[in-house]
PDB file of C-alpha atoms in Angstrom:
ATOM      1  CA  ALA Y   1       0.014   0.005   0.063  1.00 54.00           C
ATOM      2  CA  ILE Y   2       2.859   2.380   0.796  1.00 61.00           C
ATOM      3  CA  LEU Y   3       4.604   1.688  -2.453  1.00 59.00           C
ATOM      4  CA  PHE Y   4       1.325   2.210  -4.327  1.00 56.00           C
ATOM      5  CA  ILE Y   5       0.785   5.573  -2.683  1.00 63.00           C
ATOM      6  CA  ALA Y   6       4.332   6.556  -3.432  1.00 61.00           C
ATOM      7  CA  LEU Y   7       3.799   5.541  -7.064  1.00 60.00           C
ATOM      8  CA  LEU Y   8       0.654   7.641  -7.332  1.00 58.00           C
ATOM      9  CA  ILE Y   9       2.472  10.678  -5.758  1.00 64.00           C
ATOM     10  CA  GLY Y  10       5.280  10.184  -8.306  1.00 63.00           C
ATOM     11  CA  LEU Y  11       2.918   9.987 -11.151  1.00 58.00           C
ATOM     12  CA  GLY Y  12       1.004  13.042  -9.867  1.00 60.00           C
ATOM     13  CA  VAL Y  13       4.256  15.104  -9.686  1.00 59.00           C
ATOM     14  CA  LEU Y  14       5.089  13.839 -13.182  1.00 57.00           C
ATOM     15  CA  PHE Y  15       1.685  14.866 -14.524  1.00 60.00           C
ATOM     16  CA  PHE Y  16       1.996  18.287 -12.927  1.00 58.00           C
ATOM     17  CA  LYS Y  17       5.513  18.927 -14.206  1.00 58.00           C
ATOM     18  CA  SER Y  18       4.504  17.734 -17.718  1.00 56.00           C
ATOM     19  CA  SER Y  19       1.483  19.926 -17.727  1.00 55.00           C
ATOM     20  CA  GLU Y  20       3.674  22.975 -16.760  1.00 56.00           C
ATOM     21  CA  GLY Y  21       6.256  22.032 -19.340  1.00 56.00           C
ATOM     22  CA  GLY Y  22       3.655  21.733 -22.161  1.00 54.00           C
ATOM     23  CA  ASN Y  23       4.295  18.038 -22.721  1.00 56.00           C
ATOM     24  CA  THR Y  24       0.684  16.966 -23.041  1.00 61.00           C
ATOM     25  CA  SER Y  25       1.328  13.440 -24.245  1.00 64.00           C
ATOM     26  CA  LEU Y  26       3.459  12.517 -21.300  1.00 59.00           C
ATOM     27  CA  ALA Y  27       0.889  14.095 -18.880  1.00 58.00           C
ATOM     28  CA  VAL Y  28      -1.978  12.103 -20.491  1.00 64.00           C
ATOM     29  CA  GLY Y  29       0.182   8.923 -20.362  1.00 65.00           C
ATOM     30  CA  GLY Y  30       0.940   9.548 -16.722  1.00 63.00           C
ATOM     31  CA  MET Y  31      -2.758  10.099 -15.917  1.00 68.00           C
ATOM     32  CA  ILE Y  32      -3.722   6.944 -17.733  1.00 75.00           C
ATOM     33  CA  THR Y  33      -1.075   4.954 -15.904  1.00 72.00           C
ATOM     34  CA  ALA Y  34      -2.243   6.379 -12.583  1.00 68.00           C
ATOM     35  CA  ILE Y  35      -5.888   5.407 -13.351  1.00 76.00           C
ATOM     36  CA  GLY Y  36      -4.780   1.946 -14.332  1.00 76.00           C
ATOM     37  CA  CYS Y  37      -2.699   1.443 -11.192  1.00 74.00           C
ATOM     38  CA  THR Y  38      -5.590   2.590  -9.145  1.00 77.00           C
ATOM     39  CA  PHE Y  39      -7.975   0.073 -10.611  1.00 81.00           C
ATOM     40  CA  LEU Y  40      -5.331  -2.659 -10.320  1.00 82.00           C
ATOM     41  CA  PHE Y  41      -4.767  -1.756  -6.684  1.00 80.00           C
ATOM     42  CA  LEU Y  42      -8.527  -1.826  -5.965  1.00 84.00           C
ATOM     43  CA  PHE Y  43      -8.821  -5.237  -7.687  1.00 88.00           C
ATOM     44  CA  ALA Y  44      -5.988  -6.740  -5.713  1.00 86.00           C
ATOM     45  CA  PHE Y  45      -7.404  -5.191  -2.449  1.00 87.00           C
ATOM     46  CA  ILE Y  46     -10.828  -6.773  -3.102  1.00 90.00           C
ATOM     47  CA  ILE Y  47      -9.231 -10.116  -3.757  1.00 92.00           C
ATOM     48  CA  LEU Y  48      -7.281  -9.846  -0.579  1.00 91.00           C
ATOM     49  CA  MET Y  49     -10.232  -8.914   1.419  1.00 92.00           C
ATOM     50  CA  ALA Y  50     -12.280 -11.749   0.056  1.00 92.00           C
ATOM     51  CA  PHE Y  51      -9.427 -14.208   0.849  1.00 93.00           C
ATOM     52  CA  LEU Y  52      -9.030 -12.928   4.402  1.00 93.00           C
ATOM     53  CA  GLY Y  53     -12.767 -13.077   4.876  1.00 92.00           C
ATOM     54  CA  LEU Y  54     -12.731 -16.798   3.811  1.00 93.00           C
ATOM     55  CA  LEU Y  55      -9.942 -17.465   6.207  1.00 93.00           C
ATOM     56  CA  ARG Y  56     -11.806 -15.578   8.929  1.00 93.00           C
ATOM     57  CA  GLN Y  57     -14.555 -18.139   8.801  1.00 93.00           C
ATOM     58  CA  PHE Y  58     -12.218 -20.890   9.915  1.00 94.00           C
ATOM     59  CA  PHE Y  59     -10.179 -18.826  12.430  1.00 94.00           C
ATOM     60  CA  MET Y  60     -13.378 -17.777  14.239  1.00 93.00           C
ATOM     61  CA  ARG Y  61     -14.750 -21.279  14.422  1.00 92.00           C
ATOM     62  CA  VAL Y  62     -11.602 -22.864  15.747  1.00 92.00           C
ATOM     63  CA  ALA Y  63     -11.415 -20.134  18.456  1.00 92.00           C
ATOM     64  CA  ALA Y  64     -15.162 -20.416  19.337  1.00 91.00           C
ATOM     65  CA  LEU Y  65     -15.805 -24.188  18.971  1.00 90.00           C
ATOM     66  CA  GLU Y  66     -12.531 -25.486  20.016  1.00 89.00           C
ATOM     67  CA  ASN Y  67     -11.772 -22.813  22.683  1.00 90.00           C
ATOM     68  CA  ALA Y  68      -8.356 -22.284  21.148  1.00 89.00           C
ATOM     69  CA  PRO Y  69      -6.028 -19.277  21.708  1.00 90.00           C
ATOM     70  CA  VAL Y  70      -5.586 -16.753  18.949  1.00 89.00           C
ATOM     71  CA  GLY Y  71      -2.292 -18.128  17.633  1.00 90.00           C
ATOM     72  CA  GLU Y  72      -3.574 -21.746  17.683  1.00 91.00           C
ATOM     73  CA  SER Y  73      -6.800 -20.547  15.937  1.00 92.00           C
ATOM     74  CA  PHE Y  74      -4.768 -18.968  13.060  1.00 93.00           C
ATOM     75  CA  ARG Y  75      -2.573 -22.036  12.789  1.00 92.00           C
ATOM     76  CA  ARG Y  76      -5.349 -24.658  12.821  1.00 92.00           C
ATOM     77  CA  GLY Y  77      -7.624 -22.524  10.704  1.00 92.00           C
ATOM     78  CA  TRP Y  78      -4.962 -22.089   8.004  1.00 93.00           C
ATOM     79  CA  GLN Y  79      -4.183 -25.845   8.156  1.00 92.00           C
ATOM     80  CA  MET Y  80      -7.905 -26.648   7.655  1.00 92.00           C
ATOM     81  CA  PHE Y  81      -8.206 -24.233   4.809  1.00 93.00           C
ATOM     82  CA  LYS Y  82      -5.068 -25.438   3.107  1.00 91.00           C
ATOM     83  CA  SER Y  83      -6.328 -29.163   3.286  1.00 90.00           C
ATOM     84  CA  ASN Y  84      -9.761 -28.234   1.933  1.00 91.00           C
ATOM     85  CA  TRP Y  85      -9.185 -25.134  -0.189  1.00 91.00           C
ATOM     86  CA  LYS Y  86     -11.031 -26.406  -3.147  1.00 92.00           C
ATOM     87  CA  SER Y  87     -14.196 -27.120  -1.228  1.00 92.00           C
ATOM     88  CA  ALA Y  88     -13.863 -23.913   0.823  1.00 93.00           C
ATOM     89  CA  ALA Y  89     -13.508 -21.857  -2.389  1.00 93.00           C
ATOM     90  CA  LEU Y  90     -16.603 -23.635  -3.869  1.00 94.00           C
ATOM     91  CA  MET Y  91     -18.603 -22.934  -0.733  1.00 94.00           C
ATOM     92  CA  TRP Y  92     -17.484 -19.286  -0.789  1.00 94.00           C
ATOM     93  CA  LEU Y  93     -18.737 -19.057  -4.333  1.00 95.00           C
ATOM     94  CA  ILE Y  94     -22.050 -20.625  -3.480  1.00 95.00           C
ATOM     95  CA  MET Y  95     -22.455 -18.157  -0.533  1.00 95.00           C
ATOM     96  CA  LEU Y  96     -21.466 -15.337  -2.829  1.00 94.00           C
ATOM     97  CA  GLY Y  97     -24.284 -16.265  -5.201  1.00 95.00           C
ATOM     98  CA  ILE Y  98     -26.726 -16.502  -2.336  1.00 95.00           C
ATOM     99  CA  GLY Y  99     -25.548 -13.045  -1.161  1.00 93.00           C
ATOM    100  CA  ILE Y 100     -26.160 -11.481  -4.523  1.00 94.00           C
ATOM    101  CA  GLY Y 101     -29.573 -13.128  -4.677  1.00 94.00           C
ATOM    102  CA  TYR Y 102     -30.309 -11.852  -1.139  1.00 93.00           C
ATOM    103  CA  ALA Y 103     -29.330  -8.342  -2.185  1.00 92.00           C
ATOM    104  CA  ILE Y 104     -31.704  -8.456  -5.277  1.00 93.00           C
ATOM    105  CA  ALA Y 105     -34.437  -9.914  -3.159  1.00 92.00           C
ATOM    106  CA  GLY Y 106     -33.732  -7.290  -0.464  1.00 88.00           C
ATOM    107  CA  PHE Y 107     -34.273  -4.518  -2.951  1.00 90.00           C
ATOM    108  CA  ILE Y 108     -37.543  -5.910  -4.125  1.00 92.00           C
ATOM    109  CA  LEU Y 109     -38.604  -6.590  -0.483  1.00 90.00           C
ATOM    110  CA  LEU Y 110     -37.675  -2.952   0.311  1.00 89.00           C
ATOM    111  CA  ILE Y 111     -40.438  -1.833  -2.121  1.00 91.00           C
ATOM    112  CA  ILE Y 112     -42.962  -4.400  -0.930  1.00 92.00           C
ATOM    113  CA  LEU Y 113     -42.440  -3.396   2.762  1.00 90.00           C
ATOM    114  CA  ILE Y 114     -43.256   0.324   2.193  1.00 92.00           C
ATOM    115  CA  PRO Y 115     -46.560   0.046   4.120  1.00 93.00           C
ATOM    116  CA  VAL Y 116     -44.708  -1.753   6.954  1.00 93.00           C
ATOM    117  CA  PHE Y 117     -42.150   1.016   6.969  1.00 93.00           C
ATOM    118  CA  ILE Y 118     -44.888   3.628   7.365  1.00 94.00           C
ATOM    119  CA  LEU Y 119     -46.104   1.830  10.454  1.00 96.00           C
ATOM    120  CA  THR Y 120     -42.744   1.354  11.997  1.00 95.00           C
ATOM    121  CA  GLY Y 121     -41.998   4.989  11.118  1.00 94.00           C
ATOM    122  CA  LEU Y 122     -44.959   6.111  13.184  1.00 96.00           C
ATOM    123  CA  ALA Y 123     -43.953   3.728  15.927  1.00 95.00           C
ATOM    124  CA  GLY Y 124     -40.345   5.120  15.732  1.00 94.00           C
ATOM    125  CA  LEU Y 125     -41.647   8.656  16.170  1.00 94.00           C
ATOM    126  CA  ILE Y 126     -43.431   7.672  19.385  1.00 94.00           C
ATOM    127  CA  VAL Y 127     -40.451   5.688  20.717  1.00 94.00           C
ATOM    128  CA  ALA Y 128     -37.953   8.417  19.779  1.00 94.00           C
ATOM    129  CA  ALA Y 129     -40.132  11.177  21.347  1.00 93.00           C
ATOM    130  CA  ILE Y 130     -39.300   9.901  24.809  1.00 93.00           C
ATOM    131  CA  PRO Y 131     -35.475  10.092  24.734  1.00 92.00           C
ATOM    132  CA  GLY Y 132     -35.685  13.163  22.632  1.00 92.00           C
ATOM    133  CA  LEU Y 133     -37.833  15.036  25.166  1.00 92.00           C
ATOM    134  CA  ILE Y 134     -35.639  13.853  27.994  1.00 93.00           C
ATOM    135  CA  ALA Y 135     -32.502  15.155  26.121  1.00 91.00           C
ATOM    136  CA  PHE Y 136     -34.201  18.429  25.280  1.00 90.00           C
ATOM    137  CA  GLY Y 137     -35.247  18.896  28.991  1.00 91.00           C
ATOM    138  CA  ILE Y 138     -31.712  18.294  30.244  1.00 90.00           C
ATOM    139  CA  ALA Y 139     -30.159  20.491  27.474  1.00 88.00           C
ATOM    140  CA  SER Y 140     -32.683  23.258  28.319  1.00 88.00           C
ATOM    141  CA  LEU Y 141     -31.099  23.485  31.759  1.00 86.00           C
ATOM    142  CA  PHE Y 142     -27.762  24.473  30.291  1.00 84.00           C
ATOM    143  CA  THR Y 143     -28.670  26.129  26.946  1.00 81.00           C
ATOM    144  CA  SER Y 144     -31.547  27.636  25.188  1.00 77.00           C
ATOM    145  CA  GLY Y 145     -32.682  28.210  21.649  1.00 78.00           C
ATOM    146  CA  PRO Y 146     -32.125  25.966  18.652  1.00 84.00           C
ATOM    147  CA  LEU Y 147     -29.181  24.198  20.257  1.00 88.00           C
ATOM    148  CA  ALA Y 148     -31.559  22.450  22.820  1.00 87.00           C
ATOM    149  CA  TRP Y 149     -33.699  21.264  19.998  1.00 89.00           C
ATOM    150  CA  ILE Y 150     -30.805  20.063  18.029  1.00 91.00           C
ATOM    151  CA  ILE Y 151     -29.521  18.005  20.943  1.00 91.00           C
ATOM    152  CA  GLY Y 152     -33.048  16.559  21.461  1.00 91.00           C
ATOM    153  CA  ILE Y 153     -33.316  15.634  17.780  1.00 93.00           C
ATOM    154  CA  LEU Y 154     -29.928  14.070  17.751  1.00 93.00           C
ATOM    155  CA  ALA Y 155     -30.793  11.972  20.805  1.00 93.00           C
ATOM    156  CA  ALA Y 156     -34.095  10.796  19.143  1.00 94.00           C
ATOM    157  CA  LEU Y 157     -32.754   9.956  15.749  1.00 95.00           C
ATOM    158  CA  PRO Y 158     -30.972   6.640  16.684  1.00 94.00           C
ATOM    159  CA  PHE Y 159     -34.209   5.285  18.253  1.00 95.00           C
ATOM    160  CA  PHE Y 160     -36.339   6.432  15.369  1.00 95.00           C
ATOM    161  CA  PHE Y 161     -34.146   4.762  12.723  1.00 95.00           C
ATOM    162  CA  LEU Y 162     -33.796   1.614  14.860  1.00 94.00           C
ATOM    163  CA  VAL Y 163     -37.537   1.169  15.024  1.00 95.00           C
ATOM    164  CA  LEU Y 164     -38.058   2.237  11.370  1.00 94.00           C
ATOM    165  CA  GLY Y 165     -35.517  -0.265  10.091  1.00 92.00           C
ATOM    166  CA  SER Y 166     -36.520  -3.162  12.393  1.00 93.00           C
ATOM    167  CA  PRO Y 167     -38.043  -5.258   9.602  1.00 92.00           C
ATOM    168  CA  LEU Y 168     -34.763  -5.124   7.641  1.00 91.00           C
ATOM    169  CA  LEU Y 169     -32.792  -5.780  10.771  1.00 92.00           C
ATOM    170  CA  LEU Y 170     -34.833  -8.830  11.452  1.00 93.00           C
ATOM    171  CA  ILE Y 171     -34.333 -10.149   7.896  1.00 92.00           C
ATOM    172  CA  GLY Y 172     -30.715  -9.366   8.009  1.00 92.00           C
ATOM    173  CA  GLY Y 173     -30.330 -11.217  11.169  1.00 93.00           C
ATOM    174  CA  TRP Y 174     -31.981 -14.273   9.704  1.00 94.00           C
ATOM    175  CA  MET Y 175     -29.526 -14.071   6.819  1.00 94.00           C
ATOM    176  CA  HIS Y 176     -26.582 -13.718   9.176  1.00 94.00           C
ATOM    177  CA  ILE Y 177     -27.732 -16.741  11.146  1.00 95.00           C
ATOM    178  CA  PHE Y 178     -28.088 -18.759   7.969  1.00 95.00           C
ATOM    179  CA  GLN Y 179     -24.560 -17.811   6.746  1.00 94.00           C
ATOM    180  CA  SER Y 180     -23.079 -18.548  10.169  1.00 94.00           C
ATOM    181  CA  SER Y 181     -24.800 -21.851  10.298  1.00 95.00           C
ATOM    182  CA  VAL Y 182     -23.543 -22.867   6.766  1.00 95.00           C
ATOM    183  CA  TRP Y 183     -19.939 -22.112   7.653  1.00 95.00           C
ATOM    184  CA  THR Y 184     -20.239 -23.934  10.937  1.00 94.00           C
ATOM    185  CA  LEU Y 185     -21.563 -26.982   9.226  1.00 94.00           C
ATOM    186  CA  THR Y 186     -18.770 -26.670   6.574  1.00 93.00           C
ATOM    187  CA  TYR Y 187     -16.221 -26.428   9.351  1.00 94.00           C
ATOM    188  CA  ARG Y 188     -17.502 -29.472  11.110  1.00 92.00           C
ATOM    189  CA  GLU Y 189     -17.544 -31.405   7.847  1.00 92.00           C
ATOM    190  CA  PHE Y 190     -13.892 -30.524   7.163  1.00 91.00           C
ATOM    191  CA  LYS Y 191     -12.969 -31.352  10.655  1.00 89.00           C
ATOM    192  CA  ALA Y 192     -14.802 -34.816  10.297  1.00 88.00           C
ATOM    193  CA  LEU Y 193     -12.947 -35.416   7.008  1.00 83.00           C
ATOM    194  CA  GLY Y 194      -9.553 -34.518   8.653  1.00 75.00           C
ATOM    195  CA  ALA Y 195     -10.268 -36.982  11.488  1.00 65.00           C
ATOM    196  CA  ASN Y 196     -11.187 -39.739   9.314  1.00 60.00           C
ATOM    197  CA  LEU Y 197      -8.221 -39.371   6.889  1.00 52.00           C
ATOM    198  CA  PRO Y 198      -5.535 -41.032   9.038  1.00 50.00           C
ATOM    199  CA  GLU Y 199      -7.786 -44.122   9.409  1.00 47.00           C
ATOM    200  CA  GLU Y 200      -8.489 -44.312   5.695  1.00 44.00           C
ATOM    201  CA  ILE Y 201      -4.938 -44.089   4.629  1.00 44.00           C
ATOM    202  CA  PRO Y 202      -3.664 -47.323   6.422  1.00 47.00           C
ATOM    203  CA  ALA Y 203      -6.708 -49.146   5.272  1.00 45.00           C
ATOM    204  CA  ALA Y 204      -6.072 -48.221   1.628  1.00 44.00           C
ATOM    205  CA  ALA Y 205      -2.423 -49.207   2.054  1.00 46.00           C
ATOM    206  CA  SER Y 206      -3.222 -52.626   3.413  1.00 45.00           C
ATOM    207  CA  GLN Y 207      -5.343 -53.392   0.368  1.00 44.00           C
TER     208      GLN Y 207
END
């Protein structure tokens, strides 16, 4: 990342100097190179984050299910991924497809649930009015004018949006539980395969 930033700074300086010197072709070439390097860096960053996210599924489950320390979780999680990387990558692709389908369905559901959002919005106004009035009353003891109203509104907004978005939070929670359950079952399956592997190898060798 540091080298990439230094490269962009160098290309920026080159672009600036070329523009001042009237060398338009060099300036355009530097700008195109900078844009290309930016897209390349973003692509590599996305791939890296996806890979780390996949490893995280195993690290977390080793720590939670096996009660292992951090270093042991990293070591055993990496070993499990390395032994089953094809199946893990396939499961990641399946979950990616499910996530894309969920995003599309969520957009459609967002339109369908407009009447529900109206009701939760009204309920949110009622719920948010209580902390908002309390914050307004306390703020009125120390200040006056619009500032007290602003403090009351800022105190009420989190409660309002929490109640307003409660249907989406519920559905998102179900999706998160589903994803977590799938990866937990995948982890247990990989663990079972690893436990049975030493018994299968001598049996195959004796035949």
